[in-house]
PDB file of N, CA and C in Angstrom:
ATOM      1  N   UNK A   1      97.347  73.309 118.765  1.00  0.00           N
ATOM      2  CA  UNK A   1      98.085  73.462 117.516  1.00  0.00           C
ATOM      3  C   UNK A   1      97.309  74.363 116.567  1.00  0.00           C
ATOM      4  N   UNK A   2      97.657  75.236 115.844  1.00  0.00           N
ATOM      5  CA  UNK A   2      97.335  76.079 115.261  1.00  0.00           C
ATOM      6  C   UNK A   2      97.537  75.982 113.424  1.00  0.00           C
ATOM      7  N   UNK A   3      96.277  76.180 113.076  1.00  0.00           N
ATOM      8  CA  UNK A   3      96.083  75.282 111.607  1.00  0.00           C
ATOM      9  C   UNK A   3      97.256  76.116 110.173  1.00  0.00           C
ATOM     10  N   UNK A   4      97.921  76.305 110.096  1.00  0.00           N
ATOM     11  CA  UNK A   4      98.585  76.928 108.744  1.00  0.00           C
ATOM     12  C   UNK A   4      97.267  77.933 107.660  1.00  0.00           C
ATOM     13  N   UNK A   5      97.519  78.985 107.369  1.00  0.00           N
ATOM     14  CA  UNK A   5      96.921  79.027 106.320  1.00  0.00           C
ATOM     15  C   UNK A   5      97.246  78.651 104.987  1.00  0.00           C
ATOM     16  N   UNK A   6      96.605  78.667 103.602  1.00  0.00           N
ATOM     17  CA  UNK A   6      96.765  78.417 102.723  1.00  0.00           C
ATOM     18  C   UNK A   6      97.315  78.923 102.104  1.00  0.00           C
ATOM     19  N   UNK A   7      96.497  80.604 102.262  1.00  0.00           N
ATOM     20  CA  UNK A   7      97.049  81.722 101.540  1.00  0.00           C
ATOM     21  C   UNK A   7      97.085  83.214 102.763  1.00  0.00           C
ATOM     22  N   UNK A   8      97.466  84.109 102.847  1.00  0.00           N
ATOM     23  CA  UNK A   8      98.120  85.015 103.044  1.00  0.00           C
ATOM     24  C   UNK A   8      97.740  86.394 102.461  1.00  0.00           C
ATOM     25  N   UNK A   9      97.158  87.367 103.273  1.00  0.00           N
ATOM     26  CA  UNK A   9      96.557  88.442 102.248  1.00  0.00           C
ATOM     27  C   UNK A   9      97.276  89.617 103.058  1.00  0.00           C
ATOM     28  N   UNK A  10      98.007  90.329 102.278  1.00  0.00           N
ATOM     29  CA  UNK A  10      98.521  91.583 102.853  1.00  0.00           C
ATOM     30  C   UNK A  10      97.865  92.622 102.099  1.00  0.00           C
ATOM     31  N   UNK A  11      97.909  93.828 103.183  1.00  0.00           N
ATOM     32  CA  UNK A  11      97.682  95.251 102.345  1.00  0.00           C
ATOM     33  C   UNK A  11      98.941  95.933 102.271  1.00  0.00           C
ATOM     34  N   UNK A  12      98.966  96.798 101.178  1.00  0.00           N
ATOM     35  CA  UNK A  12      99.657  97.150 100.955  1.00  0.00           C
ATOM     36  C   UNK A  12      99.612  99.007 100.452  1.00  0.00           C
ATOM     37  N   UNK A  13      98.632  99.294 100.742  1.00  0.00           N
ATOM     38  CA  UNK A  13      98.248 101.091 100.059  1.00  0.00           C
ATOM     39  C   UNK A  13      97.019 100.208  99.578  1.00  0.00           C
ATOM     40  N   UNK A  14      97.463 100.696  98.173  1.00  0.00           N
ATOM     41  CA  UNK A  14      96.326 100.682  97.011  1.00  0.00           C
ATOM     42  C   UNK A  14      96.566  99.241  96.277  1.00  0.00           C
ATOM     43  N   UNK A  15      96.937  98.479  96.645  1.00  0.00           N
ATOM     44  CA  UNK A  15      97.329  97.018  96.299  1.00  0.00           C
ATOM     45  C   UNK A  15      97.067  95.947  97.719  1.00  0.00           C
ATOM     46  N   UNK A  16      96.606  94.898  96.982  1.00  0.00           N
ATOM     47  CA  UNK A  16      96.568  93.665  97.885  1.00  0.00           C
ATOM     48  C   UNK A  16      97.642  92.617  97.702  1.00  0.00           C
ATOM     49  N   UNK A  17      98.215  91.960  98.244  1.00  0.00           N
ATOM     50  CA  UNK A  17      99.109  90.493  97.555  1.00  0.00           C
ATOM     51  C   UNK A  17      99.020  89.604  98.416  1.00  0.00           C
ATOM     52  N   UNK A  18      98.494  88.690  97.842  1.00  0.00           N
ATOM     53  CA  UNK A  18      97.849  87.305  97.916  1.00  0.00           C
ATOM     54  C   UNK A  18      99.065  86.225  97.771  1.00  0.00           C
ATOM     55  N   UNK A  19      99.623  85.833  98.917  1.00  0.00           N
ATOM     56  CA  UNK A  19     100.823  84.554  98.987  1.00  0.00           C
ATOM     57  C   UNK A  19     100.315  83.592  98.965  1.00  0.00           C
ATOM     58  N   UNK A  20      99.993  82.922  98.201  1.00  0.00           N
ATOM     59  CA  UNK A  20     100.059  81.096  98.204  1.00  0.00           C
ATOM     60  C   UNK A  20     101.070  80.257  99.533  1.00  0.00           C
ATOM     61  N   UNK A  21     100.380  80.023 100.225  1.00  0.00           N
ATOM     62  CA  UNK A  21     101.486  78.943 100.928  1.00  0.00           C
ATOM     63  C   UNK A  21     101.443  77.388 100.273  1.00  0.00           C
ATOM     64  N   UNK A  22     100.389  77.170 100.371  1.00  0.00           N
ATOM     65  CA  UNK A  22     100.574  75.461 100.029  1.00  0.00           C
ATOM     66  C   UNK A  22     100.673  74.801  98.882  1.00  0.00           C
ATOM     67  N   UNK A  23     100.680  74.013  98.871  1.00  0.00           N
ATOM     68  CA  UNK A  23     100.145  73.479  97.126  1.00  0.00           C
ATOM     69  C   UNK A  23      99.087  73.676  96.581  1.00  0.00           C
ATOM     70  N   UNK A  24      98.241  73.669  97.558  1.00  0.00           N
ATOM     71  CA  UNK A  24      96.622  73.650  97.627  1.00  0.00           C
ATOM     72  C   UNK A  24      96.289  74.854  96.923  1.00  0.00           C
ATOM     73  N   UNK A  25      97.185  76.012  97.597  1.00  0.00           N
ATOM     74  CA  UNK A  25      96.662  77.136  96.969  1.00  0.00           C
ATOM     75  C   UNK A  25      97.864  77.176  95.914  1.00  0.00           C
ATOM     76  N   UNK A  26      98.847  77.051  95.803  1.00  0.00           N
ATOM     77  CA  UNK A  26      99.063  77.354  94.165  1.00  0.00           C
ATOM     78  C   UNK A  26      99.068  76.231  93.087  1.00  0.00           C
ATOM     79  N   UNK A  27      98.364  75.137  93.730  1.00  0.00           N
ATOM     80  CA  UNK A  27      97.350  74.902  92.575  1.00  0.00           C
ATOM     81  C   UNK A  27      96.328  76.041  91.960  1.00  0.00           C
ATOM     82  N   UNK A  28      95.542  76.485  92.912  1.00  0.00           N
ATOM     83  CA  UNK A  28      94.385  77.281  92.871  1.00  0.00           C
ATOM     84  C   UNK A  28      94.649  78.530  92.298  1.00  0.00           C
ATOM     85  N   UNK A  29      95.918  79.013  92.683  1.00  0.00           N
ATOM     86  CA  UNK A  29      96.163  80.054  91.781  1.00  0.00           C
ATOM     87  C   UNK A  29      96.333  80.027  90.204  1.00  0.00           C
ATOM     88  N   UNK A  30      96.983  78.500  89.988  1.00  0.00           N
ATOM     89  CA  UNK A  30      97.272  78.543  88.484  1.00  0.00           C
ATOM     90  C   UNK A  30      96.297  78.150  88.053  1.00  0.00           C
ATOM     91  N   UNK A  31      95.132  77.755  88.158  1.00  0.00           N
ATOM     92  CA  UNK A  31      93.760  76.987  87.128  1.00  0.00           C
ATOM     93  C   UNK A  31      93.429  79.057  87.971  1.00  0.00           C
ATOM     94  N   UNK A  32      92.913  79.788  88.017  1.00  0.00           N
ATOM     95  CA  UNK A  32      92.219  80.604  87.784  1.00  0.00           C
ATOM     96  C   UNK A  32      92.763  82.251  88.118  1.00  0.00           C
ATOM     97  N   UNK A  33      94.024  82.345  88.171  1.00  0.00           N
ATOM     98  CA  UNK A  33      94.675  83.500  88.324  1.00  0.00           C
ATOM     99  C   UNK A  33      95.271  83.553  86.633  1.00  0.00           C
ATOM    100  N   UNK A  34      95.030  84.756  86.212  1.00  0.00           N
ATOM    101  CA  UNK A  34      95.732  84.712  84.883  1.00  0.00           C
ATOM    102  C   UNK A  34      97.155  84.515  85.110  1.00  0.00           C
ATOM    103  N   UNK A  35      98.180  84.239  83.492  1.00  0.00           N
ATOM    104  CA  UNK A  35      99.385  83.913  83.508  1.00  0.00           C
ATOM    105  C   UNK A  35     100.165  85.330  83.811  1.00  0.00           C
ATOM    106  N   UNK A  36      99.392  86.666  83.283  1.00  0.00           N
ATOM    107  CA  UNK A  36      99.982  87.749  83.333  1.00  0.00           C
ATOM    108  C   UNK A  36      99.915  88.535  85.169  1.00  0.00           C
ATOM    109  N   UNK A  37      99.423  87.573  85.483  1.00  0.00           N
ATOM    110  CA  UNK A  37      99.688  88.545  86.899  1.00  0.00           C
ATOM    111  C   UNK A  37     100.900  89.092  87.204  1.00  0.00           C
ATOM    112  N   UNK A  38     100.881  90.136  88.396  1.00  0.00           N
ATOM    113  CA  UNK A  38     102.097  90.632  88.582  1.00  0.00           C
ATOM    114  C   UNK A  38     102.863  90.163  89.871  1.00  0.00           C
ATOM    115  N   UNK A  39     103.613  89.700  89.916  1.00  0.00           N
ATOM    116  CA  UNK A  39     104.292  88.480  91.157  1.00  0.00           C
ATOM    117  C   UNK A  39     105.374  89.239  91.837  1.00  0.00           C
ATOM    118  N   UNK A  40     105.456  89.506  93.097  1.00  0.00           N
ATOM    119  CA  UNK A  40     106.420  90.074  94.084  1.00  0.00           C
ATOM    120  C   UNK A  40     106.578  89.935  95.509  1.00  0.00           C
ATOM    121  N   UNK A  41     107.657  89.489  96.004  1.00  0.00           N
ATOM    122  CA  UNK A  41     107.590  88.957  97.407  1.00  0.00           C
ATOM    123  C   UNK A  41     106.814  87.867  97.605  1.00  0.00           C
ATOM    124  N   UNK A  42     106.463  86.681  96.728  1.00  0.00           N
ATOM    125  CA  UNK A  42     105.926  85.386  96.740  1.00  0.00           C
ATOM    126  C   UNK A  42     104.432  85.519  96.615  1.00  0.00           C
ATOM    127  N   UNK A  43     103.882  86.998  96.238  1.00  0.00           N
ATOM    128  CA  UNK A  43     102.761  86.701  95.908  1.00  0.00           C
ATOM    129  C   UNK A  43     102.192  87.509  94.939  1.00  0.00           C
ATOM    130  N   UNK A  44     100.843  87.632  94.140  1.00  0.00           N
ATOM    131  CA  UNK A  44     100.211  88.290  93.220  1.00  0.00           C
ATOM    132  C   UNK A  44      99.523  89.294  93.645  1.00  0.00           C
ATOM    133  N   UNK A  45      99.644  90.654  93.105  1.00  0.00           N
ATOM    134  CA  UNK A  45      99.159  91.840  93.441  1.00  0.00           C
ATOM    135  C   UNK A  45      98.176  91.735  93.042  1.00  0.00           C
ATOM    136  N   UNK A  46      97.244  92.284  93.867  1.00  0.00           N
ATOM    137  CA  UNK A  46      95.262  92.683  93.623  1.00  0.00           C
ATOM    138  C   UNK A  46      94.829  93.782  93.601  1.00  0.00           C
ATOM    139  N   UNK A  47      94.256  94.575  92.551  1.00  0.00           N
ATOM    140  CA  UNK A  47      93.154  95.848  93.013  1.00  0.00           C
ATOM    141  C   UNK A  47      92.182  95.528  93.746  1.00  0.00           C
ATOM    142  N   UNK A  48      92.335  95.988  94.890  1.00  0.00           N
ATOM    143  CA  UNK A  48      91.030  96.097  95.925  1.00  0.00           C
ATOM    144  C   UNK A  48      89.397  95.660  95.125  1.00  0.00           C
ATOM    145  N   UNK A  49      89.150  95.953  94.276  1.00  0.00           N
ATOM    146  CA  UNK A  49      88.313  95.433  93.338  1.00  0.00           C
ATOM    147  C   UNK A  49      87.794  94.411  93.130  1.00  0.00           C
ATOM    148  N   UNK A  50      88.809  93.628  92.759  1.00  0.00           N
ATOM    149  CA  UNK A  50      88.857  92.042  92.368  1.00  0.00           C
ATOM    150  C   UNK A  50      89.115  91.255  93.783  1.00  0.00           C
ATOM    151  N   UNK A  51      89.651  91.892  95.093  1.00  0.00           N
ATOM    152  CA  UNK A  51      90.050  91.144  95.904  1.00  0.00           C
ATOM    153  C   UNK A  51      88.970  89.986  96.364  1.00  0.00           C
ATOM    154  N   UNK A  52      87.417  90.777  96.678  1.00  0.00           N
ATOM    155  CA  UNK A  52      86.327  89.477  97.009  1.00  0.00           C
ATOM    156  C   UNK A  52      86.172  88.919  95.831  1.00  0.00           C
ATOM    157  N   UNK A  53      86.213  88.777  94.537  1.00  0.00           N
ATOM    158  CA  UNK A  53      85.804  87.956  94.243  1.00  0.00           C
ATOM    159  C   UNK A  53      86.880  86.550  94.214  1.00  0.00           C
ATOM    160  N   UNK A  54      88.255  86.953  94.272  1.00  0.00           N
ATOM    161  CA  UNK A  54      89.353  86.115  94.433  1.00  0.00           C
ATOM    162  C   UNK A  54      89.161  85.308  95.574  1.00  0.00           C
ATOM    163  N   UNK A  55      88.516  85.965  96.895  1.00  0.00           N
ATOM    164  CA  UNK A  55      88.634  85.104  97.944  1.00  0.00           C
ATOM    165  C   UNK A  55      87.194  84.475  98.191  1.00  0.00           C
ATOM    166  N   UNK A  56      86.303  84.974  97.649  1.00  0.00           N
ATOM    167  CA  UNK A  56      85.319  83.577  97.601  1.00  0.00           C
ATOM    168  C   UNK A  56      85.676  82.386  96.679  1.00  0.00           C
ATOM    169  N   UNK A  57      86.205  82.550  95.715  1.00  0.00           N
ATOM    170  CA  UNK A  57      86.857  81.715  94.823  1.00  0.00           C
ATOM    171  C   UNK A  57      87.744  80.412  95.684  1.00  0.00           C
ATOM    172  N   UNK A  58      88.500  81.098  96.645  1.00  0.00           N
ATOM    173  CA  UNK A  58      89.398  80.291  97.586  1.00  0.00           C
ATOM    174  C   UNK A  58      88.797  79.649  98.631  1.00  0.00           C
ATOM    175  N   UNK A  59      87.945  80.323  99.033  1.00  0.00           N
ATOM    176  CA  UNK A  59      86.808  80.067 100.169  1.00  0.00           C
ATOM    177  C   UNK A  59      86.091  78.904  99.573  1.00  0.00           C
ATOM    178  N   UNK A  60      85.038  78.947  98.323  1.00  0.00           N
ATOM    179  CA  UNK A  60      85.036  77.789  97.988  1.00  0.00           C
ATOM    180  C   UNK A  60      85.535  76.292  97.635  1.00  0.00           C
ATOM    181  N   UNK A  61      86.679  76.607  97.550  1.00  0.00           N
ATOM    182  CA  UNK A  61      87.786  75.722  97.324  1.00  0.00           C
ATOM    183  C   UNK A  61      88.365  75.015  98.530  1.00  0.00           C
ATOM    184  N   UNK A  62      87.714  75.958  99.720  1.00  0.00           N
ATOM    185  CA  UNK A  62      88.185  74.996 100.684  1.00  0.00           C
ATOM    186  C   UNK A  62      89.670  75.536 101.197  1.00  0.00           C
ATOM    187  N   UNK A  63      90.125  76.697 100.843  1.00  0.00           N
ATOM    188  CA  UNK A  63      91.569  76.984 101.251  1.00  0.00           C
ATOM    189  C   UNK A  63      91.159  77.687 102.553  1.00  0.00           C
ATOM    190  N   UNK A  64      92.325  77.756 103.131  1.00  0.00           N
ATOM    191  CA  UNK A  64      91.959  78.994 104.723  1.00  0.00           C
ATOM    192  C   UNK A  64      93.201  80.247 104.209  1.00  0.00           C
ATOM    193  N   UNK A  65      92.085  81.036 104.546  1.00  0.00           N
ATOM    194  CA  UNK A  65      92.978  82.594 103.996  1.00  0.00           C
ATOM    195  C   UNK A  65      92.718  83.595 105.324  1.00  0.00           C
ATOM    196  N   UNK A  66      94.190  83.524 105.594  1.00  0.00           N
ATOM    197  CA  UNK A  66      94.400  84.259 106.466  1.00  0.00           C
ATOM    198  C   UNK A  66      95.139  85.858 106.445  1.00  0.00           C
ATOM    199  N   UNK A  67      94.269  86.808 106.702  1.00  0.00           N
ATOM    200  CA  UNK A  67      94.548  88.153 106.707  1.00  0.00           C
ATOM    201  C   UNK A  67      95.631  89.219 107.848  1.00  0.00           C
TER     202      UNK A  67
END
């Protein structure tokens, strides 16, 4: 059986978007993703930039993020 991830990381060009699947993770998104993010196709767009520090954030938390 094969474990679900939490969250979901697509590329996209010059953008990342980060899908929340579970509760787990959109809990996690709302205590530390700002309110102004930009939301499309069920998830929040990333500048390549910010992407590691978002996913150690999740990583610590214990989510599984699957790419």
């Amino acid at each position: 059986m094969t474990r679900q991830s939490d969250v979901e990381v697509r590329h996209h060009g010059s953008l990342y978007l980060v899908v929340p699947h579970t509760q787990a993770a959109r809990d996690w998104v709302d205590d530390h993703i700002p309110d102004d993010a930009q939301w499309w196709a069920g998830g929040f767009a990333v500048e390549p930039r910010y992407l590691d520090d978002i996913l150690v954030g999740m990583d610590d938390a214990g989510l599984r993020v699957a790419a």
